């Protein structure tokens, strides 16, 4: 049975190459639906089982490789399938303009990698055996690399892809190193099973740190995030959505999977995760505010949301440490529910961003404006995603943040003083992140969709085709459903939290609270409905006029000229977070020597302080050092022979004196 | 149960009137009637609308959503012993986020007009409220820690226990909530609703283009905000399980004192320099940390230092 399934998938994956351009997509989509149905069935079987579901696959160097699916894996399978399928549906419309320019092989290669990505994501979530896990982990990174450089004719995309590939491999070494340490120390095979024994016998923190760096680079915790902000804008939008929705979440998956094996050192680990997450959350959103590239801005928001997820997980771990099942279950449930929520609203935002890019061919929000009238459906979806990512009710982002808030407030009451201060920092961080997210998304939504057009780029834009709106519609429904009926998420989340703690009754006790939220939201909706009805009735009897916007009684000028711009909107943050966002201005003063001033220029932009100091500067230093060393590379064969002779002489001298 | 709700709604209609009457008296003017504000709103609601060409449907929908969020938020506020209609664990988080939702949509509406002035106001509103948010959360977190409860009603009904420091905590909290209410309502010292220069306004400039029914709703919402914060202050001042009669007497008194205080601040305090506002609000956050530390001292958690 297993073999048949593998053969079907392999044949259809390779079959993509044999098909003509127009039908490749359907084979990929069909295979993905098949995969999703299959894993969906496994997910259904494995949810809420006490023992994880095991399916033997094959024998690898004497190890049994089998799929092991517990509630945690099942949850991630759900997130993966939802995001990848909506991404695939969206891709049809998004890739349409590229069909003309790209060759049949290029398109097939893209679809093929898309399929491989889906398979490897699913396998990573299901495998426990080390070597096969690492193979699929690597396969995931490589397929993403090819997906990122889809538009490889642009130099910046290639650079972003290579940056991604390098950093993923650095991450890979950390993960391998951690696995090998565990394997050697316990004498077991490489794999998650060896962690159980290792963490029983040895201090957990150092090896956890290795895992955290490895998986954290994938997840994009600050300061490990520098690949993310280049890869997201470079990738085509359906890939950006999936990248932000699930690929970085696999880092979170790795971290929480490792955490299930740790039973000592939990307090320092929890505090460590909490602090890193607070930093990621606040810095991520602060830097996001000054971005003018809307895809880069969304990328920074991914970092922020990874921070929120991490705050939940950190609290969960601290709950485990002090043996408090209430905190542990609330923290993990909140953090992991945010994984799903973020996957939903972030992919929605990226798909909407892709639609904007397709219509305007610019990623600079200062060139946009007034798109609301031309692309109303996209605008509504973007607004919905914006409200959800800002954590506002009645959308799903609020629910997970609410769970995390509840866990923070509850843990305040059972902690000592130092911990209390940390937890208060968590509460303040969440509040500030929420406020900054509102600030950021009111900015980006307003500048793109409201007001009037700021340049000609929007002139030919119109609403995207319905095949690109349909996946957004599905996601939007899920966002609203989770937001308005949060109690239905409690049962599944209690199974997921059950992987970490035995007693998840506190989550079920939240039913009353969640019903309270539901009730107040229904009240809100009823109020809106009534008032809207009154307004409609009134507008029938009252006189309505259309005029121009109030401009201090001055109506002569072009309204596009005195609109608020993205730079001026972000001005406060640029001023207050100067060191962090590093906005630099380069310009030449106008000179006075002639009657007509000469040529001049003005350039401004922000840079990431972490990237500058942790990646660019050391890499630059290394490069210039290498250039100095390169004097030896003369290209002259005699010199190289000389080096060989010197080497032999040095070796013999050393061995004569018995140094080696 | 519903008594608290009715009290808050009535307060919201009268409160702005009291403030303007007191302000007029201080300035030596005769001043409007107390209910004048309410009559103005009714007149606004009877008027037709004028919309800007630039705006879309969001602009017309926003005041409705804004008012509805505040109306829903009222259901969360207990008044003394009168339990709020909606009360659950963590309701104050929901309360704060509901207010944020309303603010979000009003900022969007302001930006929809494509006006430089309104963009400025929207931007300031977003920035100041984001700075003020932590104050509310730190205070609520501290007194939640203090009482061991997680909802408005339970927190306020268990606030006064043993220590005399509690009085210090609630006095400081009242002081902070007072200033937060001034920020949330865009009054002095952050913003001056009386100013006649669009360039220096915050909230007033955001609603320049609204008219008729919607403008009436926005005005009503302003009163509601004051009433909500007034009730929070009342709960901080008088949460003991008093007799219902005492509470019904004290509620209006506290509200009137609050209104008079607002009027005094508006009459005698100068407005902050625009660039100094951020700093001033952050100072409030710093003060709220004092509340938190005091609570730690009360609970002798500081003694548990390793």
PDB file of C-alpha atoms in Angstrom, chain A residues 253-443:
ATOM      1  CA  UNK A 253       7.759  22.830  15.176  1.00  0.00           C
ATOM      2  CA  UNK A 254      11.359  21.754  15.638  1.00  0.00           C
ATOM      3  CA  UNK A 255      11.708  23.740  18.838  1.00  0.00           C
ATOM      4  CA  UNK A 256       8.494  22.464  20.415  1.00  0.00           C
ATOM      5  CA  UNK A 257       9.253  18.923  19.278  1.00  0.00           C
ATOM      6  CA  UNK A 258      12.590  19.109  21.098  1.00  0.00           C
ATOM      7  CA  UNK A 259      10.830  20.606  24.103  1.00  0.00           C
ATOM      8  CA  UNK A 260       8.606  17.556  24.437  1.00  0.00           C
ATOM      9  CA  UNK A 261      11.695  15.559  25.403  1.00  0.00           C
ATOM     10  CA  UNK A 262      13.112  18.002  27.940  1.00  0.00           C
ATOM     11  CA  UNK A 263      12.275  17.524  31.582  1.00  0.00           C
ATOM     12  CA  UNK A 264      15.087  19.401  33.316  1.00  0.00           C
ATOM     13  CA  UNK A 265      16.471  22.956  33.132  1.00  0.00           C
ATOM     14  CA  UNK A 266      12.999  24.045  32.101  1.00  0.00           C
ATOM     15  CA  UNK A 267      12.989  27.345  33.968  1.00  0.00           C
ATOM     16  CA  UNK A 268      16.062  28.878  32.277  1.00  0.00           C
ATOM     17  CA  UNK A 269      14.846  27.565  28.919  1.00  0.00           C
ATOM     18  CA  UNK A 270      11.422  29.101  29.422  1.00  0.00           C
ATOM     19  CA  UNK A 271      12.818  32.477  30.477  1.00  0.00           C
ATOM     20  CA  UNK A 272      15.302  32.366  27.594  1.00  0.00           C
ATOM     21  CA  UNK A 273      12.573  31.721  25.039  1.00  0.00           C
ATOM     22  CA  UNK A 274      10.379  34.387  26.597  1.00  0.00           C
ATOM     23  CA  UNK A 275      13.088  37.064  26.479  1.00  0.00           C
ATOM     24  CA  UNK A 276      14.204  36.258  22.924  1.00  0.00           C
ATOM     25  CA  UNK A 277      10.560  36.304  21.875  1.00  0.00           C
ATOM     26  CA  UNK A 278       9.840  39.648  23.483  1.00  0.00           C
ATOM     27  CA  UNK A 279      12.855  41.102  21.678  1.00  0.00           C
ATOM     28  CA  UNK A 280      11.774  39.557  18.377  1.00  0.00           C
ATOM     29  CA  UNK A 281       8.236  40.783  18.799  1.00  0.00           C
ATOM     30  CA  UNK A 282       9.003  44.394  19.604  1.00  0.00           C
ATOM     31  CA  UNK A 283      11.971  44.867  17.282  1.00  0.00           C
ATOM     32  CA  UNK A 284      10.247  43.047  14.448  1.00  0.00           C
ATOM     33  CA  UNK A 285       7.235  45.306  14.451  1.00  0.00           C
ATOM     34  CA  UNK A 286       9.253  48.483  15.058  1.00  0.00           C
ATOM     35  CA  UNK A 287      11.476  47.862  12.056  1.00  0.00           C
ATOM     36  CA  UNK A 288       8.404  46.881  10.046  1.00  0.00           C
ATOM     37  CA  UNK A 289       6.906  50.329  10.489  1.00  0.00           C
ATOM     38  CA  UNK A 290       9.658  52.094   8.562  1.00  0.00           C
ATOM     39  CA  UNK A 291       9.563  49.719   5.592  1.00  0.00           C
ATOM     40  CA  UNK A 292       8.186  51.028   2.336  1.00  0.00           C
ATOM     41  CA  UNK A 293       8.269  47.720   0.518  1.00  0.00           C
ATOM     42  CA  UNK A 294       5.027  46.098   1.540  1.00  0.00           C
ATOM     43  CA  UNK A 295       6.318  42.571   1.190  1.00  0.00           C
ATOM     44  CA  UNK A 296       9.354  43.360   3.289  1.00  0.00           C
ATOM     45  CA  UNK A 297       7.057  44.964   5.824  1.00  0.00           C
ATOM     46  CA  UNK A 298       5.010  41.784   5.991  1.00  0.00           C
ATOM     47  CA  UNK A 299       8.235  39.815   6.387  1.00  0.00           C
ATOM     48  CA  UNK A 300       9.150  41.844   9.462  1.00  0.00           C
ATOM     49  CA  UNK A 301       5.689  41.178  10.798  1.00  0.00           C
ATOM     50  CA  UNK A 302       6.409  37.474  10.515  1.00  0.00           C
ATOM     51  CA  UNK A 303       9.256  38.039  12.952  1.00  0.00           C
ATOM     52  CA  UNK A 304       6.911  39.893  15.261  1.00  0.00           C
ATOM     53  CA  UNK A 305       4.415  37.043  15.189  1.00  0.00           C
ATOM     54  CA  UNK A 306       7.103  34.449  15.760  1.00  0.00           C
ATOM     55  CA  UNK A 307       7.816  36.542  18.854  1.00  0.00           C
ATOM     56  CA  UNK A 308       4.196  36.292  19.981  1.00  0.00           C
ATOM     57  CA  UNK A 309       4.225  32.538  19.391  1.00  0.00           C
ATOM     58  CA  UNK A 310       7.458  32.322  21.353  1.00  0.00           C
ATOM     59  CA  UNK A 311       5.992  34.257  24.281  1.00  0.00           C
ATOM     60  CA  UNK A 312       3.230  31.659  24.498  1.00  0.00           C
ATOM     61  CA  UNK A 313       5.666  28.776  24.276  1.00  0.00           C
ATOM     62  CA  UNK A 314       7.988  30.389  26.818  1.00  0.00           C
ATOM     63  CA  UNK A 315       5.132  30.672  29.305  1.00  0.00           C
ATOM     64  CA  UNK A 316       4.206  27.077  28.551  1.00  0.00           C
ATOM     65  CA  UNK A 317       7.720  25.890  29.352  1.00  0.00           C
ATOM     66  CA  UNK A 318       7.767  27.934  32.543  1.00  0.00           C
ATOM     67  CA  UNK A 319       4.471  26.317  33.458  1.00  0.00           C
ATOM     68  CA  UNK A 320       6.082  22.922  33.002  1.00  0.00           C
ATOM     69  CA  UNK A 321       9.018  24.039  35.112  1.00  0.00           C
ATOM     70  CA  UNK A 322       6.913  25.026  38.109  1.00  0.00           C
ATOM     71  CA  UNK A 323       4.592  22.091  37.560  1.00  0.00           C
ATOM     72  CA  UNK A 324       1.579  24.234  36.929  1.00  0.00           C
ATOM     73  CA  UNK A 325      -0.633  22.573  34.311  1.00  0.00           C
ATOM     74  CA  UNK A 326      -2.813  25.678  33.960  1.00  0.00           C
ATOM     75  CA  UNK A 327       0.054  27.840  32.728  1.00  0.00           C
ATOM     76  CA  UNK A 328       1.590  25.105  30.648  1.00  0.00           C
ATOM     77  CA  UNK A 329      -1.581  24.258  28.801  1.00  0.00           C
ATOM     78  CA  UNK A 330      -2.654  27.887  28.321  1.00  0.00           C
ATOM     79  CA  UNK A 331       0.789  28.974  27.169  1.00  0.00           C
ATOM     80  CA  UNK A 332       1.315  26.164  24.682  1.00  0.00           C
ATOM     81  CA  UNK A 333      -2.259  26.352  23.433  1.00  0.00           C
ATOM     82  CA  UNK A 334      -2.006  30.124  22.943  1.00  0.00           C
ATOM     83  CA  UNK A 335       1.376  29.966  21.228  1.00  0.00           C
ATOM     84  CA  UNK A 336       0.462  27.100  18.950  1.00  0.00           C
ATOM     85  CA  UNK A 337      -2.969  28.467  18.136  1.00  0.00           C
ATOM     86  CA  UNK A 338      -1.132  31.584  17.026  1.00  0.00           C
ATOM     87  CA  UNK A 339       0.841  29.360  14.641  1.00  0.00           C
ATOM     88  CA  UNK A 340      -2.416  28.504  12.896  1.00  0.00           C
ATOM     89  CA  UNK A 341      -3.783  32.020  13.123  1.00  0.00           C
ATOM     90  CA  UNK A 342      -0.641  33.592  11.779  1.00  0.00           C
ATOM     91  CA  UNK A 343      -0.551  31.085   8.938  1.00  0.00           C
ATOM     92  CA  UNK A 344      -4.072  32.156   8.030  1.00  0.00           C
ATOM     93  CA  UNK A 345      -3.863  35.918   8.182  1.00  0.00           C
ATOM     94  CA  UNK A 346      -0.308  36.208   6.954  1.00  0.00           C
ATOM     95  CA  UNK A 347      -0.947  34.098   3.881  1.00  0.00           C
ATOM     96  CA  UNK A 348      -4.072  36.175   3.287  1.00  0.00           C
ATOM     97  CA  UNK A 349      -2.002  39.350   3.495  1.00  0.00           C
ATOM     98  CA  UNK A 350       0.695  37.996   1.193  1.00  0.00           C
ATOM     99  CA  UNK A 351      -1.854  36.835  -1.358  1.00  0.00           C
ATOM    100  CA  UNK A 352      -3.462  40.269  -1.275  1.00  0.00           C
ATOM    101  CA  UNK A 353       0.002  41.830  -1.589  1.00  0.00           C
ATOM    102  CA  UNK A 354       0.655  39.601  -4.578  1.00  0.00           C
ATOM    103  CA  UNK A 355      -2.526  40.822  -6.215  1.00  0.00           C
ATOM    104  CA  UNK A 356      -1.403  44.410  -5.713  1.00  0.00           C
ATOM    105  CA  UNK A 357       2.002  43.613  -7.178  1.00  0.00           C
ATOM    106  CA  UNK A 358       0.463  41.885 -10.159  1.00  0.00           C
ATOM    107  CA  UNK A 359      -1.679  44.925 -10.903  1.00  0.00           C
ATOM    108  CA  UNK A 360       0.803  47.718 -10.208  1.00  0.00           C
ATOM    109  CA  UNK A 361       4.254  46.099 -10.646  1.00  0.00           C
ATOM    110  CA  UNK A 362       5.647  48.036  -7.734  1.00  0.00           C
ATOM    111  CA  UNK A 363       6.367  47.079  -4.171  1.00  0.00           C
ATOM    112  CA  UNK A 364       6.916  50.627  -2.996  1.00  0.00           C
ATOM    113  CA  UNK A 365       3.851  51.835  -1.124  1.00  0.00           C
ATOM    114  CA  UNK A 366       4.753  55.469  -1.801  1.00  0.00           C
ATOM    115  CA  UNK A 367       3.810  54.856  -5.433  1.00  0.00           C
ATOM    116  CA  UNK A 368       0.381  53.519  -4.594  1.00  0.00           C
ATOM    117  CA  UNK A 369      -2.802  54.991  -3.197  1.00  0.00           C
ATOM    118  CA  UNK A 370      -6.517  54.944  -3.854  1.00  0.00           C
ATOM    119  CA  UNK A 371      -6.568  51.263  -4.793  1.00  0.00           C
ATOM    120  CA  UNK A 372      -9.685  50.724  -2.689  1.00  0.00           C
ATOM    121  CA  UNK A 373     -11.845  51.964  -5.518  1.00  0.00           C
ATOM    122  CA  UNK A 374     -10.110  49.848  -8.145  1.00  0.00           C
ATOM    123  CA  UNK A 375      -9.623  46.648  -6.194  1.00  0.00           C
ATOM    124  CA  UNK A 376     -12.364  46.662  -3.554  1.00  0.00           C
ATOM    125  CA  UNK A 377     -12.361  42.921  -2.802  1.00  0.00           C
ATOM    126  CA  UNK A 378      -8.593  42.771  -2.407  1.00  0.00           C
ATOM    127  CA  UNK A 379      -8.820  45.824  -0.168  1.00  0.00           C
ATOM    128  CA  UNK A 380     -11.416  44.219   2.082  1.00  0.00           C
ATOM    129  CA  UNK A 381      -9.349  41.043   2.375  1.00  0.00           C
ATOM    130  CA  UNK A 382      -6.234  43.059   3.155  1.00  0.00           C
ATOM    131  CA  UNK A 383      -8.104  45.064   5.792  1.00  0.00           C
ATOM    132  CA  UNK A 384      -9.387  41.865   7.341  1.00  0.00           C
ATOM    133  CA  UNK A 385      -5.886  40.446   7.481  1.00  0.00           C
ATOM    134  CA  UNK A 386      -4.573  43.722   8.877  1.00  0.00           C
ATOM    135  CA  UNK A 387      -7.135  43.757  11.673  1.00  0.00           C
ATOM    136  CA  UNK A 388      -6.459  40.101  12.425  1.00  0.00           C
ATOM    137  CA  UNK A 389      -2.680  40.530  12.574  1.00  0.00           C
ATOM    138  CA  UNK A 390      -3.096  43.537  14.867  1.00  0.00           C
ATOM    139  CA  UNK A 391      -4.892  41.193  17.251  1.00  0.00           C
ATOM    140  CA  UNK A 392      -8.187  43.010  17.088  1.00  0.00           C
ATOM    141  CA  UNK A 393     -11.507  41.356  17.823  1.00  0.00           C
ATOM    142  CA  UNK A 394     -13.586  39.848  16.175  1.00  0.00           C
ATOM    143  CA  UNK A 395     -10.764  38.123  14.297  1.00  0.00           C
ATOM    144  CA  UNK A 396      -8.613  35.120  15.057  1.00  0.00           C
ATOM    145  CA  UNK A 397      -5.415  36.934  16.045  1.00  0.00           C
ATOM    146  CA  UNK A 398      -7.181  38.243  19.100  1.00  0.00           C
ATOM    147  CA  UNK A 399      -8.085  34.757  20.319  1.00  0.00           C
ATOM    148  CA  UNK A 400      -4.542  33.435  20.497  1.00  0.00           C
ATOM    149  CA  UNK A 401      -3.251  36.684  21.965  1.00  0.00           C
ATOM    150  CA  UNK A 402      -6.039  36.506  24.513  1.00  0.00           C
ATOM    151  CA  UNK A 403      -4.964  33.001  25.536  1.00  0.00           C
ATOM    152  CA  UNK A 404      -1.381  34.208  25.907  1.00  0.00           C
ATOM    153  CA  UNK A 405      -2.514  37.233  27.929  1.00  0.00           C
ATOM    154  CA  UNK A 406      -4.546  34.957  30.181  1.00  0.00           C
ATOM    155  CA  UNK A 407      -1.569  32.685  30.727  1.00  0.00           C
ATOM    156  CA  UNK A 408       0.636  35.709  31.499  1.00  0.00           C
ATOM    157  CA  UNK A 409      -1.807  37.162  34.011  1.00  0.00           C
ATOM    158  CA  UNK A 410      -2.293  33.778  35.634  1.00  0.00           C
ATOM    159  CA  UNK A 411       1.414  33.143  35.929  1.00  0.00           C
ATOM    160  CA  UNK A 412       1.919  36.582  37.485  1.00  0.00           C
ATOM    161  CA  UNK A 413       0.045  35.296  40.500  1.00  0.00           C
ATOM    162  CA  UNK A 414       2.194  32.258  41.109  1.00  0.00           C
ATOM    163  CA  UNK A 415       5.643  33.667  40.414  1.00  0.00           C
ATOM    164  CA  UNK A 416       8.395  35.194  42.530  1.00  0.00           C
ATOM    165  CA  UNK A 417       9.573  38.762  42.145  1.00  0.00           C
ATOM    166  CA  UNK A 418      12.147  38.432  39.362  1.00  0.00           C
ATOM    167  CA  UNK A 419       9.840  36.259  37.359  1.00  0.00           C
ATOM    168  CA  UNK A 420       7.011  38.711  37.958  1.00  0.00           C
ATOM    169  CA  UNK A 421       9.047  41.459  36.371  1.00  0.00           C
ATOM    170  CA  UNK A 422       9.798  39.243  33.359  1.00  0.00           C
ATOM    171  CA  UNK A 423       6.150  38.361  33.017  1.00  0.00           C
ATOM    172  CA  UNK A 424       5.104  41.977  33.309  1.00  0.00           C
ATOM    173  CA  UNK A 425       7.579  42.694  30.536  1.00  0.00           C
ATOM    174  CA  UNK A 426       5.740  40.054  28.539  1.00  0.00           C
ATOM    175  CA  UNK A 427       2.388  41.712  29.155  1.00  0.00           C
ATOM    176  CA  UNK A 428       3.715  45.151  28.275  1.00  0.00           C
ATOM    177  CA  UNK A 429       5.420  43.684  25.218  1.00  0.00           C
ATOM    178  CA  UNK A 430       2.192  42.166  23.965  1.00  0.00           C
ATOM    179  CA  UNK A 431       0.345  45.436  24.538  1.00  0.00           C
ATOM    180  CA  UNK A 432       3.039  47.468  22.793  1.00  0.00           C
ATOM    181  CA  UNK A 433       3.283  44.971  19.928  1.00  0.00           C
ATOM    182  CA  UNK A 434      -0.475  45.234  19.492  1.00  0.00           C
ATOM    183  CA  UNK A 435      -0.323  49.023  19.444  1.00  0.00           C
ATOM    184  CA  UNK A 436       2.612  49.106  17.043  1.00  0.00           C
ATOM    185  CA  UNK A 437       0.903  46.597  14.770  1.00  0.00           C
ATOM    186  CA  UNK A 438      -2.158  48.847  14.649  1.00  0.00           C
ATOM    187  CA  UNK A 439       0.155  51.741  13.842  1.00  0.00           C
ATOM    188  CA  UNK A 440       1.884  49.787  11.100  1.00  0.00           C
ATOM    189  CA  UNK A 441      -1.170  48.329   9.447  1.00  0.00           C
ATOM    190  CA  UNK A 442      -3.167  51.518   9.491  1.00  0.00           C
ATOM    191  CA  UNK A 443      -0.172  52.986   7.702  1.00  0.00           C
TER     192      UNK A 443
END
